[in-house]
XYZ file of C-alpha atoms in Angstrom:
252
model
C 29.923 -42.366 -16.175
C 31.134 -39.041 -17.273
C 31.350 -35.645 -15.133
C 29.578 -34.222 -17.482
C 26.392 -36.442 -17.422
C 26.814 -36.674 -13.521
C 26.557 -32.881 -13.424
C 23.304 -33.021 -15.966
C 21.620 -35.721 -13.683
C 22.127 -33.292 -10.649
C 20.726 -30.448 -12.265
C 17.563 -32.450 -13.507
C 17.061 -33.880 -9.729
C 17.929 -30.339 -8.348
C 15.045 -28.964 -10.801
C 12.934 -31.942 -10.567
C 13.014 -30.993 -6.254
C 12.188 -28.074 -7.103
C 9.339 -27.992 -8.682
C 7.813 -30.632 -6.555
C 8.813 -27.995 -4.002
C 6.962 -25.693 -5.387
C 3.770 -27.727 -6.335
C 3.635 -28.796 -2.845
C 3.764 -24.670 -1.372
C 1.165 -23.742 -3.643
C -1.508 -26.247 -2.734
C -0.832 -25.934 1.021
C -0.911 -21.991 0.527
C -4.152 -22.392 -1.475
C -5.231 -24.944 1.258
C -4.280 -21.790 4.121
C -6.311 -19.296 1.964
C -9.493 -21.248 1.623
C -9.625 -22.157 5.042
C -8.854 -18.301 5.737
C -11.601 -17.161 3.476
C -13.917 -20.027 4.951
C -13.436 -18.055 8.388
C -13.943 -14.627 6.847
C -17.404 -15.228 5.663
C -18.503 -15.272 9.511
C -16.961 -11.808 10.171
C -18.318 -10.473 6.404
C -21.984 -11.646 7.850
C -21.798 -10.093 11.232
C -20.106 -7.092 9.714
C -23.332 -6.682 7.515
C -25.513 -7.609 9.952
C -24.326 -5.006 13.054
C -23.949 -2.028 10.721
C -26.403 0.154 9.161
C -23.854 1.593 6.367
C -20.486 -0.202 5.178
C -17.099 0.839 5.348
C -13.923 -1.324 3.691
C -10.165 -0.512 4.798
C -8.234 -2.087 1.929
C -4.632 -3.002 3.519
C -5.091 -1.927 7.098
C -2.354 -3.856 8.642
C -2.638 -3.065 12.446
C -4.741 -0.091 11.772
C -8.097 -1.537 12.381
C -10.634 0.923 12.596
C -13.851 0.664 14.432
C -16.616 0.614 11.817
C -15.257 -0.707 9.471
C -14.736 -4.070 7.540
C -10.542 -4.192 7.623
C -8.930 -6.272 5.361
C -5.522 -6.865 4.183
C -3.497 -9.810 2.558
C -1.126 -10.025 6.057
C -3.588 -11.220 8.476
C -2.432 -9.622 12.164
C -5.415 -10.299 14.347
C -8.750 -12.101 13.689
C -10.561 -9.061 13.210
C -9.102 -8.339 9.549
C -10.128 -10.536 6.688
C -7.855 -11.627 3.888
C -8.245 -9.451 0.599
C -5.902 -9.289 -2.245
C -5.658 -5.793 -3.674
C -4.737 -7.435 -7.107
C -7.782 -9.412 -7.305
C -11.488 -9.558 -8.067
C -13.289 -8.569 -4.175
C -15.490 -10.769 -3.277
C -18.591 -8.250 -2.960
C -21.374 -7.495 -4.803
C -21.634 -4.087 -6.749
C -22.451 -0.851 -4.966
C -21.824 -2.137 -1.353
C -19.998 0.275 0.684
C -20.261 3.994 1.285
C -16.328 4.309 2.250
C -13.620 2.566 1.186
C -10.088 3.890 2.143
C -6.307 2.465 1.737
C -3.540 3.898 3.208
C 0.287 3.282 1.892
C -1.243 0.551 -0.187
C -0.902 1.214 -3.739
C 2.397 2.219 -3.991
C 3.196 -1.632 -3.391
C 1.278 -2.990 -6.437
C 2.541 -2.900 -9.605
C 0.864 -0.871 -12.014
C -2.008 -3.748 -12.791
C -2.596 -4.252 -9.590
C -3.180 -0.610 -8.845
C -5.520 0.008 -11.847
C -7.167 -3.645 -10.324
C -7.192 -2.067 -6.409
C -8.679 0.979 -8.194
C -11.586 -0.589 -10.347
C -12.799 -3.031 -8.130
C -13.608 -0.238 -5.691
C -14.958 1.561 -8.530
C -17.721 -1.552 -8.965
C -18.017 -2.086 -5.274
C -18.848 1.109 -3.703
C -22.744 2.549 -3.985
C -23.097 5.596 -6.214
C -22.145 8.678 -4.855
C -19.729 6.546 -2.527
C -16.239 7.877 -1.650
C -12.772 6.597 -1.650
C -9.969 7.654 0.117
C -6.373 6.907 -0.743
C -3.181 7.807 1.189
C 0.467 7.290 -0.299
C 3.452 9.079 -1.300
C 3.954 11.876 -3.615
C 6.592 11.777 -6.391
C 6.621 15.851 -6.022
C 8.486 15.717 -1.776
C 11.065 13.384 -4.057
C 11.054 16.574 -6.593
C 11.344 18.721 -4.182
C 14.160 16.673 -2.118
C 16.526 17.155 -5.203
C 15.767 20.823 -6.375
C 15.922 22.226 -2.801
C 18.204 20.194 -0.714
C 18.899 23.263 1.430
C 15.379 24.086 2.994
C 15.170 23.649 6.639
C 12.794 21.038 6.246
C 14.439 18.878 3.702
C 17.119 18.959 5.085
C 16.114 17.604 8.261
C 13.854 14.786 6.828
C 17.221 13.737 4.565
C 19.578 13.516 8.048
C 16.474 11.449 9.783
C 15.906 9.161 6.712
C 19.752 8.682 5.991
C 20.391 7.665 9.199
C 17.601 5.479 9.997
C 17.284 3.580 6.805
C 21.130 4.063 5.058
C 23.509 3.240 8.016
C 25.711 0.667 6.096
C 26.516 4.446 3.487
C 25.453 6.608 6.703
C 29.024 5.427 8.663
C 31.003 5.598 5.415
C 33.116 7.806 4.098
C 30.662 7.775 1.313
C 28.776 10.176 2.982
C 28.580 13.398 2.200
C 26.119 16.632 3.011
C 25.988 17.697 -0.912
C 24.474 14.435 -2.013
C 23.318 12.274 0.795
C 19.419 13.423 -0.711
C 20.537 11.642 -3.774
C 20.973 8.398 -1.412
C 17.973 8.839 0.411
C 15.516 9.228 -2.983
C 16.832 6.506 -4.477
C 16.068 4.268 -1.403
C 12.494 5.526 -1.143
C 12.194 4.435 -4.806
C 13.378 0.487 -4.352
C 12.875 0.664 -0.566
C 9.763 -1.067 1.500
C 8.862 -3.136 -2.050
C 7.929 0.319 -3.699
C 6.676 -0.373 -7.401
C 5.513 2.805 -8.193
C 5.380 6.395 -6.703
C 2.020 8.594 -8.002
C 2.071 12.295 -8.681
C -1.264 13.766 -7.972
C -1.976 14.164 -11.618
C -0.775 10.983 -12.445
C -3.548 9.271 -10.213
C -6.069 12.156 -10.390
C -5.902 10.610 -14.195
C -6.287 7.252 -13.403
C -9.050 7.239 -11.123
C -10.989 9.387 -13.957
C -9.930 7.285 -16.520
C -12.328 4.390 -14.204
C -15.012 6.355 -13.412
C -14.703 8.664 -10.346
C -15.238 12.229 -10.668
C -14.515 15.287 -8.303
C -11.014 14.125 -7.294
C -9.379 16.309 -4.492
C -6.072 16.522 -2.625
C -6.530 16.473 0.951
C -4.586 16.864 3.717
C -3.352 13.950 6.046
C -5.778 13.046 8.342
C -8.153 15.875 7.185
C -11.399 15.545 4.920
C -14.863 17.249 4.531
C -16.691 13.761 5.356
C -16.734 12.937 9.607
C -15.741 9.120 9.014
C -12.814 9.850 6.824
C -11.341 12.305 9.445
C -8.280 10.678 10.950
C -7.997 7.492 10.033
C -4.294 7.504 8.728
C -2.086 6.108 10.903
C 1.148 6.571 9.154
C 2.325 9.288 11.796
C 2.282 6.524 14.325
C 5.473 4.699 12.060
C 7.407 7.739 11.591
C 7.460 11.345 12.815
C 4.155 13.102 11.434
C 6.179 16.147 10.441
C 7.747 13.596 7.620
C 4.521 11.830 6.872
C 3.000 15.434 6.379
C 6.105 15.957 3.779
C 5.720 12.199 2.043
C 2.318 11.536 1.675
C -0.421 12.991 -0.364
C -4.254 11.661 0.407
C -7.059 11.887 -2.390
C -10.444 11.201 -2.482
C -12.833 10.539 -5.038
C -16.284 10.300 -5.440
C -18.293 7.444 -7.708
């Protein structure tokens, strides 16, 4: 038998293995799902049935607020049910009053975020609010034009060193462009797909429906249940959320 055919008759059984492979993962993930949404639909119920008004956190990770029906697609403790942000929710039209996602959206690509954005749309009541926290293409802007404010400055040394050590301990550092290495991370870093300007997604979430679109300030809002409830400060310094994130809220 040839080399050559012994090669081909590897790569079919290397192919063949994995697809079976593959196959195989996707039932026994689909099998892990069911039985996770089976679970979830005793926690939905008792959510309904203890509160008078409904809230939904949409990719809480271990920011589970009291309140509120926490969900995420990373399941951390038994109080957050499974939800994928790039799917149809489960609930019925107009159900909750609040829904609110924090550092969320900027992981979807752009379907997914017009999909986490629509479905809230159709599931929260009429005049109901959302809230959404993530960064703002404009501190990136703002990084590059003014490299030499006090603040920039500082957030570029913290986020250099913390997240580009392997460049950080080179002698490819340097003071005149090390902002160039640290907005380019923040682009591909953390499975970013896409960072918003406020106008950008100000448009979108008109283009679906919501109206009266504001900027707010982290942890800050006109409406008592949406005060606080970031908890992005808690993963880095809250002077360099303050500078990264923007928060907007919209009304249905």
């Amino acid at each position: 038998m040839g080399v050559d055919i012994i090669e081909n008759i590897k790569i079919q059984l290397i192919a063949h293995t994995l697809v079976v492979n593959a196959k195989l993962n996707n039932k026994l993930y689909d099998s892990v799902i069911s039985r996770i949404k089976e679970r979830d639909k005793k926690t939905i119920t008792e959510y309904f049935s203890n509160n008078s008004e409904y809230y939904l956190q949409i990719g809480c990770g271990f920011n589970v607020l009291p309140n509120w029906l926490n969900s995420d697609i990373e399941l951390n403790t038994d109080q957050v049910i499974y939800l994928d942000a790039n799917d149809k929710f489960i609930f019925k039209n107009e159900t909750f009053q609040f829904i609110f996602s924090e550092h969320l959206i900027e992981h979807l690509e752009f379907n997914g975020a017009v999909n986490l954005l629509s479905e809230s749309y159709r599931v929260l009541k009429i005049g109901g609010r959302i809230r959404v926290a993530t960064p703002d293409m404009s501190f990136l802007h703002n990084l590059f034009q003014d490299p030499d404010n006090e603040r920039n400055r500082n957030y570029v040394e913290w986020s250099f060193s913390k997240y580009i050590s392997n460049i950080h301990n080179s002698p490819f550092s340097n003071s005149e462009i090390n902002h160039v290495y640290v907005i380019n991370n923040f682009h591909r870093a953390w499975e970013h797909q896409i960072i918003f300007t406020y106008e950008t997604l100000k448009h979108i979430l008109e283009v679906i429906g919501f109206k009266n679109v504001e900027k707010k300030e982290v942890g800050m809002s006109d409406i008592s249940e949406l005060v606080n409830i970031e908890r992005h400060s808690s993963i880095i310094p809250h002077e360099f959320n303050l500078m990264e994130t923007m928060v907007l809220e919209a009304v249905k």
